[in-house]
Amino acid sequence: MQNLTINPQRLWDSLMETAQIGGTAKGGICRLTLTDLDKVVRDWFRGQCEALGCTVTVDQVGNMFAFKPGKRSDIEPIAIGSHLDTQPTGGKFDGVLGVLGGLEVLRTLHDLSYETNAPLMLVNWTNEEGSRFAPAMLGSGVYAGVFDRAFADSREDRQGVRFSDAIDGIGYRGDAAPGSVKFGAMFELHIEQGPILEAERKAIGVVTGVQGMRWYEVELTGREAHTGSTPMHLRANALLGAARVVEHVNRIALEHAPSAVGTVGLVEVTPNSRNVIPGHVFFTVDFRHPDDAVLDVMERKLMEAIPAVSNEIGLEPVAKKVWDSPAVKFDPDCIAAVRTGTERAGMPARDMVSGAGHDAAYIARVAPTTMIFVPCEGGLSHNEAESTTLEECAAGAQVLLNAVLEYDRRFGR
């Protein structure tokens, strides 16, 4: 099988070409989901797939499925893919490598006229990042039945634009019902978004699962007042309360070291004036851990801390959980295919659990699934400076091809 090799330069050129769609001055990408720029890259993706003879289907939440027939039509396709949307200050590889690595697999098979036993399917999932519409992994979540279409349509960004209006606005509301485009297994290639592979000089991460993740939204309401004429003991400073909760978030994560992480990544202060005591603060909390029972404890401590802090300062708190993605264990047969594919490519590898959330976490609920990681410089991601090399991207795409071919062997007659 190893005589089937991907074209590293072609893969790299496609990565650099799509990086210009929403490219930033600092070398990253700002291509938020369901924006005009998202439409541009979706149109490009559709065109590339159709040029290979694939049939592209779009479902009602914008997930895109490019179908390549195999020798057998009586079995469901093997899916590969990831997402093309980015963070506001995203890099060139997060998500995109998984889609374009999958495209390179299809191109390689097309060039060599190689026909797999099972059909293949290349997928672009909608709103994986969750940076515009919360929660993350929304498109794959609807596909897997975690959310329904009405829930997705009701999501609003921070400017009050609804998901339903955004998807209709760019013309990517497809006809297929969510979940109706079936596949039998999925492999997702991705950069690690962490420092382990680079530190251990491993080319490939064989991903065995994804840690649990929970997102919360918190609002603290106090009272706006003049900074010069309001004594300290008579203030209801919402930002002070938020700062104390942020300390609690950090402390809770440290109490469950080394696997727990806790982050406040978005804060909105009102009225945001230098001589007005903040009367309202909105912020988010992100907790992650491989054990759902530990996350339960972390959540309880957070929900105890928020009212306690608010009572001390005279604030009115509102806190709600907006996303709960349980820890996931990937399919042993898919993992074994990746291991075999890695050995065949001669790549140094190690098993690992993903610290970040990915569409594969939801797809694992409805189909055998696993992931392949490649290193990224300094473990940096969700940053315009995110970087990996041509050789590392090529290694990941080669292992993806090998793994798909290994998994496909079971369908030979």
Short mmCIF file of C-alpha atoms in Angstrom, two decimals:
data_model
loop_
_atom_site.label_atom_id
_atom_site.label_comp_id
_atom_site.label_asym_id
_atom_site.label_seq_id
_atom_site.Cartn_x
_atom_site.Cartn_y
_atom_site.Cartn_z
CA MET A 1 0.00 0.00 0.00
CA GLN A 2 2.86 2.41 0.74
CA ASN A 3 3.51 2.89 -2.99
CA LEU A 4 0.44 5.13 -2.77
CA THR A 5 2.02 8.37 -1.59
CA ILE A 6 0.51 11.82 -1.25
CA ASN A 7 1.97 14.91 -2.93
CA PRO A 8 3.44 17.06 -0.11
CA GLN A 9 3.93 20.19 -2.20
CA ARG A 10 0.40 20.08 -3.59
CA LEU A 11 -0.99 19.78 -0.08
CA TRP A 12 1.14 22.69 1.11
CA ASP A 13 0.18 24.86 -1.86
CA SER A 14 -3.51 24.27 -1.11
CA LEU A 15 -2.97 25.21 2.54
CA MET A 16 -1.27 28.44 1.52
CA GLU A 17 -3.89 29.20 -1.14
CA THR A 18 -6.82 28.88 1.24
CA ALA A 19 -4.90 30.84 3.89
CA GLN A 20 -5.38 33.91 1.68
CA ILE A 21 -9.16 33.65 2.17
CA GLY A 22 -9.49 35.75 5.30
CA GLY A 23 -5.73 36.10 5.68
CA THR A 24 -4.57 38.56 8.35
CA ALA A 25 -1.64 40.98 8.43
CA LYS A 26 0.09 38.80 11.02
CA GLY A 27 -0.04 35.71 8.83
CA GLY A 28 -3.10 34.02 10.30
CA ILE A 29 -6.71 33.66 9.19
CA CYS A 30 -9.93 35.31 10.33
CA ARG A 31 -12.63 33.26 8.62
CA LEU A 32 -15.57 33.04 10.97
CA THR A 33 -18.27 30.52 10.23
CA LEU A 34 -21.12 31.48 7.88
CA THR A 35 -19.52 34.79 6.86
CA ASP A 36 -18.89 35.88 3.27
CA LEU A 37 -15.31 34.59 3.60
CA ASP A 38 -16.63 31.22 4.75
CA LYS A 39 -18.75 31.14 1.60
CA VAL A 40 -15.66 31.81 -0.52
CA VAL A 41 -13.70 28.90 0.98
CA ARG A 42 -16.76 26.64 0.83
CA ASP A 43 -17.19 27.42 -2.87
CA TRP A 44 -13.49 26.65 -3.42
CA PHE A 45 -13.82 23.36 -1.55
CA ARG A 46 -16.88 22.34 -3.55
CA GLY A 47 -15.09 23.11 -6.81
CA GLN A 48 -12.01 21.08 -5.90
CA CYS A 49 -14.11 18.06 -4.92
CA GLU A 50 -16.30 18.20 -8.02
CA ALA A 51 -13.16 18.38 -10.17
CA LEU A 52 -12.30 14.91 -8.81
CA GLY A 53 -15.71 13.56 -9.81
CA CYS A 54 -17.18 13.75 -6.30
CA THR A 55 -20.81 14.52 -5.63
CA VAL A 56 -21.21 17.25 -2.98
CA THR A 57 -24.22 17.23 -0.65
CA VAL A 58 -24.98 19.97 1.89
CA ASP A 59 -27.27 19.41 4.87
CA GLN A 60 -29.60 21.85 6.58
CA VAL A 61 -26.95 23.20 8.96
CA GLY A 62 -24.33 23.63 6.23
CA ASN A 63 -22.25 20.48 6.73
CA MET A 64 -20.66 19.56 3.37
CA PHE A 65 -20.16 15.95 2.22
CA ALA A 66 -18.12 15.09 -0.91
CA PHE A 67 -18.84 11.51 -2.00
CA LYS A 68 -16.39 9.35 -4.00
CA PRO A 69 -17.75 5.95 -5.09
CA GLY A 70 -15.90 2.72 -4.29
CA LYS A 71 -15.99 -0.77 -5.70
CA ARG A 72 -18.94 -1.60 -3.45
CA SER A 73 -22.15 0.36 -3.18
CA ASP A 74 -23.66 -1.84 -0.48
CA ILE A 75 -21.58 -0.40 2.39
CA GLU A 76 -21.39 3.03 3.93
CA PRO A 77 -18.48 5.35 3.09
CA ILE A 78 -15.33 5.89 5.13
CA ALA A 79 -15.33 9.58 6.05
CA ILE A 80 -12.37 11.92 6.44
CA GLY A 81 -12.35 15.64 7.14
CA SER A 82 -12.56 18.43 9.70
CA HIS A 83 -13.54 22.12 9.40
CA LEU A 84 -12.69 25.25 7.42
CA ASP A 85 -13.90 27.94 9.86
CA THR A 86 -11.34 29.66 12.09
CA GLN A 87 -10.98 31.71 15.24
CA PRO A 88 -10.95 35.54 14.88
CA THR A 89 -7.15 35.34 15.22
CA GLY A 90 -6.73 31.82 13.92
CA GLY A 91 -3.85 30.05 12.22
CA LYS A 92 -3.44 28.39 8.83
CA PHE A 93 -3.73 24.78 9.99
CA ASP A 94 -6.36 24.35 12.74
CA GLY A 95 -9.14 22.36 11.10
CA VAL A 96 -8.01 23.28 7.61
CA LEU A 97 -5.28 20.62 7.58
CA GLY A 98 -7.89 17.93 8.21
CA VAL A 99 -10.02 19.02 5.27
CA LEU A 100 -7.17 19.65 2.84
CA GLY A 101 -5.27 16.55 4.01
CA GLY A 102 -8.44 14.64 3.18
CA LEU A 103 -8.64 16.39 -0.18
CA GLU A 104 -5.04 15.34 -0.87
CA VAL A 105 -6.01 11.72 -0.11
CA LEU A 106 -8.79 11.92 -2.71
CA ARG A 107 -6.48 13.63 -5.21
CA THR A 108 -3.83 10.93 -4.76
CA LEU A 109 -6.30 8.11 -5.29
CA HIS A 110 -7.75 9.94 -8.30
CA ASP A 111 -4.32 10.49 -9.87
CA LEU A 112 -3.47 6.79 -9.55
CA SER A 113 -6.95 5.58 -10.52
CA TYR A 114 -7.04 3.62 -7.27
CA GLU A 115 -10.52 2.49 -6.26
CA THR A 116 -11.20 1.64 -2.63
CA ASN A 117 -13.62 -1.10 -1.65
CA ALA A 118 -15.80 1.26 0.37
CA PRO A 119 -16.90 4.65 -0.92
CA LEU A 120 -15.06 7.61 0.60
CA MET A 121 -16.50 10.86 1.92
CA LEU A 122 -14.72 14.16 2.62
CA VAL A 123 -16.51 16.34 5.17
CA ASN A 124 -16.40 20.03 6.08
CA TRP A 125 -18.25 20.52 9.39
CA THR A 126 -20.00 23.82 10.18
CA ASN A 127 -19.08 26.03 13.17
CA GLU A 128 -16.54 23.72 14.78
CA GLU A 129 -14.77 26.63 16.48
CA GLY A 130 -17.78 28.07 18.31
CA SER A 131 -16.12 31.49 18.18
CA ARG A 132 -19.10 33.06 16.41
CA PHE A 133 -21.96 30.82 17.49
CA ALA A 134 -21.76 28.93 20.79
CA PRO A 135 -21.46 26.07 21.43
CA ALA A 136 -18.53 24.71 19.47
CA MET A 137 -18.84 21.70 17.15
CA LEU A 138 -22.37 22.76 16.35
CA GLY A 139 -22.65 21.23 12.88
CA SER A 140 -21.28 17.83 13.89
CA GLY A 141 -23.39 18.01 17.05
CA VAL A 142 -26.57 18.41 15.03
CA TYR A 143 -25.45 15.60 12.72
CA ALA A 144 -24.90 13.30 15.71
CA GLY A 145 -28.22 14.21 17.33
CA VAL A 146 -26.68 16.06 20.27
CA PHE A 147 -28.53 19.23 19.18
CA ASP A 148 -31.46 19.69 16.83
CA ARG A 149 -31.70 22.04 13.87
CA ALA A 150 -33.96 24.46 15.75
CA PHE A 151 -31.33 24.83 18.47
CA ALA A 152 -28.65 25.58 15.87
CA ASP A 153 -30.86 28.08 14.08
CA SER A 154 -31.56 29.91 17.33
CA ARG A 155 -27.88 30.57 18.17
CA GLU A 156 -26.89 34.24 18.08
CA ASP A 157 -23.47 35.79 17.77
CA ARG A 158 -22.40 38.71 20.01
CA GLN A 159 -23.85 41.14 17.44
CA GLY A 160 -27.28 39.49 17.64
CA VAL A 161 -27.11 37.77 14.23
CA ARG A 162 -28.89 34.43 14.28
CA PHE A 163 -27.34 31.27 12.85
CA SER A 164 -30.43 30.80 10.66
CA ASP A 165 -30.01 34.22 9.04
CA ALA A 166 -26.27 33.77 8.58
CA ILE A 167 -26.52 30.39 6.83
CA ASP A 168 -29.35 31.55 4.58
CA GLY A 169 -27.38 34.72 3.85
CA ILE A 170 -24.45 32.85 2.31
CA GLY A 171 -26.63 30.27 0.55
CA TYR A 172 -25.36 27.21 2.37
CA ARG A 173 -28.60 25.89 3.81
CA GLY A 174 -28.70 22.51 2.09
CA ASP A 175 -31.67 20.22 1.59
CA ALA A 176 -30.37 17.09 3.34
CA ALA A 177 -31.77 16.42 6.80
CA PRO A 178 -29.06 16.39 9.48
CA GLY A 179 -27.74 12.88 9.97
CA SER A 180 -29.23 11.58 6.71
CA VAL A 181 -25.88 11.50 4.88
CA LYS A 182 -24.51 8.27 6.32
CA PHE A 183 -20.96 6.99 6.68
CA GLY A 184 -19.53 3.95 8.40
CA ALA A 185 -16.42 5.38 10.09
CA MET A 186 -14.48 8.64 10.30
CA PHE A 187 -10.81 9.63 10.52
CA GLU A 188 -9.92 13.24 11.38
CA LEU A 189 -6.43 14.68 10.84
CA HIS A 190 -5.51 17.71 12.97
CA ILE A 191 -2.61 19.61 14.45
CA GLU A 192 -2.08 18.69 18.09
CA GLN A 193 -2.68 22.22 19.44
CA GLY A 194 -0.34 21.31 22.30
CA PRO A 195 3.40 20.82 22.92
CA ILE A 196 3.74 17.07 23.55
CA LEU A 197 4.62 15.74 20.07
CA GLU A 198 7.18 18.46 19.47
CA ALA A 199 8.77 17.99 22.89
CA GLU A 200 9.04 14.22 22.42
CA ARG A 201 10.07 14.47 18.75
CA LYS A 202 7.15 12.35 17.60
CA ALA A 203 5.76 12.84 14.11
CA ILE A 204 2.31 11.39 14.78
CA GLY A 205 -0.14 11.33 17.67
CA VAL A 206 -2.44 8.32 17.68
CA VAL A 207 -5.47 9.81 19.41
CA THR A 208 -7.34 7.44 21.71
CA GLY A 209 -9.97 9.88 22.97
CA VAL A 210 -10.97 13.44 23.87
CA GLN A 211 -11.21 14.94 27.33
CA GLY A 212 -14.50 16.25 28.69
CA MET A 213 -15.30 19.93 28.17
CA ARG A 214 -17.85 22.30 29.69
CA TRP A 215 -18.60 25.94 28.89
CA TYR A 216 -20.42 28.39 31.13
CA GLU A 217 -21.69 31.94 30.65
CA VAL A 218 -21.80 34.25 33.65
CA GLU A 219 -23.36 37.70 34.10
CA LEU A 220 -22.74 39.84 37.17
CA THR A 221 -24.86 42.95 37.62
CA GLY A 222 -23.92 45.71 40.03
CA ARG A 223 -24.43 49.47 39.79
CA GLU A 224 -22.80 52.08 37.55
CA ALA A 225 -21.56 55.09 39.49
CA HIS A 226 -19.02 57.91 39.28
CA THR A 227 -15.47 56.75 40.06
CA GLY A 228 -14.54 59.97 41.80
CA SER A 229 -17.50 60.54 44.07
CA THR A 230 -18.53 57.01 45.12
CA PRO A 231 -16.76 55.73 48.28
CA MET A 232 -15.20 52.29 47.99
CA HIS A 233 -17.45 50.71 50.61
CA LEU A 234 -20.61 51.87 48.80
CA ARG A 235 -19.75 50.42 45.41
CA ALA A 236 -21.25 47.42 43.59
CA ASN A 237 -18.41 46.85 41.15
CA ALA A 238 -19.29 44.07 38.73
CA LEU A 239 -15.75 43.90 37.34
CA LEU A 240 -14.31 43.35 40.79
CA GLY A 241 -16.68 40.41 41.20
CA ALA A 242 -15.65 39.03 37.81
CA ALA A 243 -11.98 39.31 38.75
CA ARG A 244 -12.58 37.31 41.92
CA VAL A 245 -14.45 34.61 40.01
CA VAL A 246 -11.57 34.42 37.53
CA GLU A 247 -9.27 33.73 40.49
CA HIS A 248 -11.60 30.96 41.58
CA VAL A 249 -11.58 29.43 38.09
CA ASN A 250 -7.79 29.35 38.16
CA ARG A 251 -7.70 27.93 41.68
CA ILE A 252 -10.27 25.21 40.89
CA ALA A 253 -8.21 24.02 37.93
CA LEU A 254 -4.99 23.98 39.99
CA GLU A 255 -6.74 21.96 42.70
CA HIS A 256 -7.27 19.21 40.12
CA ALA A 257 -3.81 19.28 38.55
CA PRO A 258 -2.19 18.12 36.40
CA SER A 259 -5.01 17.17 34.03
CA ALA A 260 -7.55 19.94 34.71
CA VAL A 261 -7.59 23.28 32.91
CA GLY A 262 -9.81 26.30 33.53
CA THR A 263 -10.02 29.48 31.47
CA VAL A 264 -11.93 32.74 31.26
CA GLY A 265 -11.36 33.78 27.66
CA LEU A 266 -14.10 36.29 26.89
CA VAL A 267 -15.04 39.30 29.05
CA GLU A 268 -17.42 42.15 28.19
CA VAL A 269 -17.57 45.10 30.58
CA THR A 270 -20.41 47.66 30.62
CA PRO A 271 -20.36 50.62 30.24
CA ASN A 272 -16.60 50.25 29.65
CA SER A 273 -15.80 53.87 30.51
CA ARG A 274 -12.70 54.91 32.40
CA ASN A 275 -14.55 57.05 34.94
CA VAL A 276 -17.61 54.85 35.50
CA ILE A 277 -17.67 51.94 37.96
CA PRO A 278 -18.57 48.85 35.89
CA GLY A 279 -22.20 47.93 36.43
CA HIS A 280 -22.36 44.77 34.35
CA VAL A 281 -19.92 42.09 33.24
CA PHE A 282 -20.48 39.14 30.93
CA PHE A 283 -17.80 36.44 30.79
CA THR A 284 -17.25 32.82 29.85
CA VAL A 285 -15.69 29.90 31.73
CA ASP A 286 -14.11 26.86 30.06
CA PHE A 287 -13.35 23.73 32.15
CA ARG A 288 -11.71 20.57 30.75
CA HIS A 289 -10.62 17.23 32.22
CA PRO A 290 -10.41 13.60 30.97
CA ASP A 291 -12.72 12.42 33.80
CA ASP A 292 -16.34 13.58 33.82
CA ALA A 293 -16.59 12.95 37.59
CA VAL A 294 -13.81 15.46 38.19
CA LEU A 295 -15.61 17.96 35.98
CA ASP A 296 -18.69 17.50 38.17
CA VAL A 297 -16.65 18.57 41.21
CA MET A 298 -15.13 21.53 39.36
CA GLU A 299 -18.57 22.66 38.24
CA ARG A 300 -19.96 22.44 41.76
CA LYS A 301 -17.12 24.57 43.11
CA LEU A 302 -17.68 27.18 40.40
CA MET A 303 -21.41 27.37 41.06
CA GLU A 304 -20.71 27.82 44.78
CA ALA A 305 -18.09 30.52 44.18
CA ILE A 306 -20.19 32.76 41.92
CA PRO A 307 -23.00 33.54 44.44
CA ALA A 308 -20.52 33.74 47.31
CA VAL A 309 -18.46 36.38 45.52
CA SER A 310 -21.60 38.23 44.42
CA ASN A 311 -22.98 38.39 47.97
CA GLU A 312 -19.75 39.92 49.25
CA ILE A 313 -19.95 42.81 46.79
CA GLY A 314 -23.70 43.24 46.39
CA LEU A 315 -24.03 41.85 42.87
CA GLU A 316 -26.81 39.94 41.13
CA PRO A 317 -25.38 36.82 39.45
CA VAL A 318 -26.71 34.71 36.60
CA ALA A 319 -24.71 31.63 35.60
CA LYS A 320 -25.61 28.90 33.12
CA LYS A 321 -23.91 25.95 31.49
CA VAL A 322 -24.10 26.33 27.72
CA TRP A 323 -22.11 23.28 26.59
CA ASP A 324 -21.27 19.89 28.04
CA SER A 325 -19.17 17.56 25.93
CA PRO A 326 -18.41 14.35 27.88
CA ALA A 327 -15.08 12.58 27.67
CA VAL A 328 -14.82 10.33 24.61
CA LYS A 329 -13.01 7.05 23.89
CA PHE A 330 -12.33 6.40 20.22
CA ASP A 331 -12.95 3.16 18.32
CA PRO A 332 -10.28 0.43 18.80
CA ASP A 333 -10.43 -0.72 15.17
CA CYS A 334 -9.98 2.82 13.85
CA ILE A 335 -7.11 3.37 16.29
CA ALA A 336 -5.50 0.11 15.13
CA ALA A 337 -5.76 1.27 11.50
CA VAL A 338 -3.93 4.49 12.39
CA ARG A 339 -1.22 2.55 14.23
CA THR A 340 -0.73 0.29 11.21
CA GLY A 341 -0.73 3.29 8.88
CA THR A 342 1.89 5.00 11.02
CA GLU A 343 4.13 1.93 11.07
CA ARG A 344 3.80 1.58 7.31
CA ALA A 345 4.92 5.19 6.90
CA GLY A 346 7.84 4.64 9.27
CA MET A 347 6.84 7.52 11.53
CA PRO A 348 7.68 7.81 15.25
CA ALA A 349 4.38 8.02 17.13
CA ARG A 350 2.77 7.97 20.56
CA ASP A 351 -0.75 7.46 21.90
CA MET A 352 -2.45 10.53 23.38
CA VAL A 353 -5.75 12.02 24.53
CA SER A 354 -6.87 15.25 22.87
CA GLY A 355 -7.03 18.26 25.14
CA ALA A 356 -9.03 20.24 22.58
CA GLY A 357 -12.53 19.55 21.35
CA HIS A 358 -13.04 18.27 17.80
CA ASP A 359 -15.93 17.21 15.59
CA ALA A 360 -14.72 13.63 15.99
CA ALA A 361 -15.85 13.75 19.62
CA TYR A 362 -19.50 14.00 18.55
CA ILE A 363 -19.17 11.74 15.52
CA ALA A 364 -17.83 9.01 17.82
CA ARG A 365 -21.38 8.76 19.21
CA VAL A 366 -22.78 7.58 15.89
CA ALA A 367 -19.87 5.97 14.00
CA PRO A 368 -16.47 4.37 14.69
CA THR A 369 -14.05 7.29 14.84
CA THR A 370 -10.51 8.32 15.67
CA MET A 371 -8.01 11.13 15.05
CA ILE A 372 -4.45 11.66 13.86
CA PHE A 373 -2.32 14.48 15.30
CA VAL A 374 0.78 16.17 13.90
CA PRO A 375 2.98 18.62 15.85
CA CYS A 376 2.63 22.39 15.84
CA GLU A 377 5.46 24.72 16.78
CA GLY A 378 5.56 25.47 20.49
CA GLY A 379 2.16 23.80 20.87
CA LEU A 380 0.65 27.13 19.78
CA SER A 381 -2.85 27.23 18.26
CA HIS A 382 -5.83 29.60 18.15
CA ASN A 383 -3.16 32.17 17.33
CA GLU A 384 -2.04 33.81 14.09
CA ALA A 385 1.50 32.55 14.77
CA GLU A 386 0.31 28.91 14.68
CA SER A 387 2.87 27.00 12.63
CA THR A 388 3.77 23.55 11.36
CA THR A 389 5.95 22.42 8.47
CA LEU A 390 5.38 21.01 5.01
CA GLU A 391 6.97 17.75 6.14
CA GLU A 392 4.76 17.46 9.24
CA CYS A 393 1.59 18.15 7.24
CA ALA A 394 2.70 15.60 4.65
CA ALA A 395 3.37 12.98 7.33
CA GLY A 396 -0.12 13.43 8.72
CA ALA A 397 -1.78 13.19 5.31
CA GLN A 398 0.25 10.08 4.46
CA VAL A 399 -0.77 8.36 7.69
CA LEU A 400 -4.37 9.39 7.00
CA LEU A 401 -4.20 7.75 3.57
CA ASN A 402 -2.55 4.64 4.99
CA ALA A 403 -5.10 4.35 7.80
CA VAL A 404 -8.05 4.71 5.44
CA LEU A 405 -6.62 2.03 3.12
CA GLU A 406 -5.95 -0.27 6.09
CA TYR A 407 -9.51 0.16 7.40
CA ASP A 408 -10.84 -0.35 3.86
CA ARG A 409 -9.17 -3.77 3.58
CA ARG A 410 -11.92 -5.31 5.70
CA PHE A 411 -14.43 -4.64 2.92
CA GLY A 412 -12.53 -6.58 0.23
CA ARG A 413 -14.20 -9.62 -1.23
#
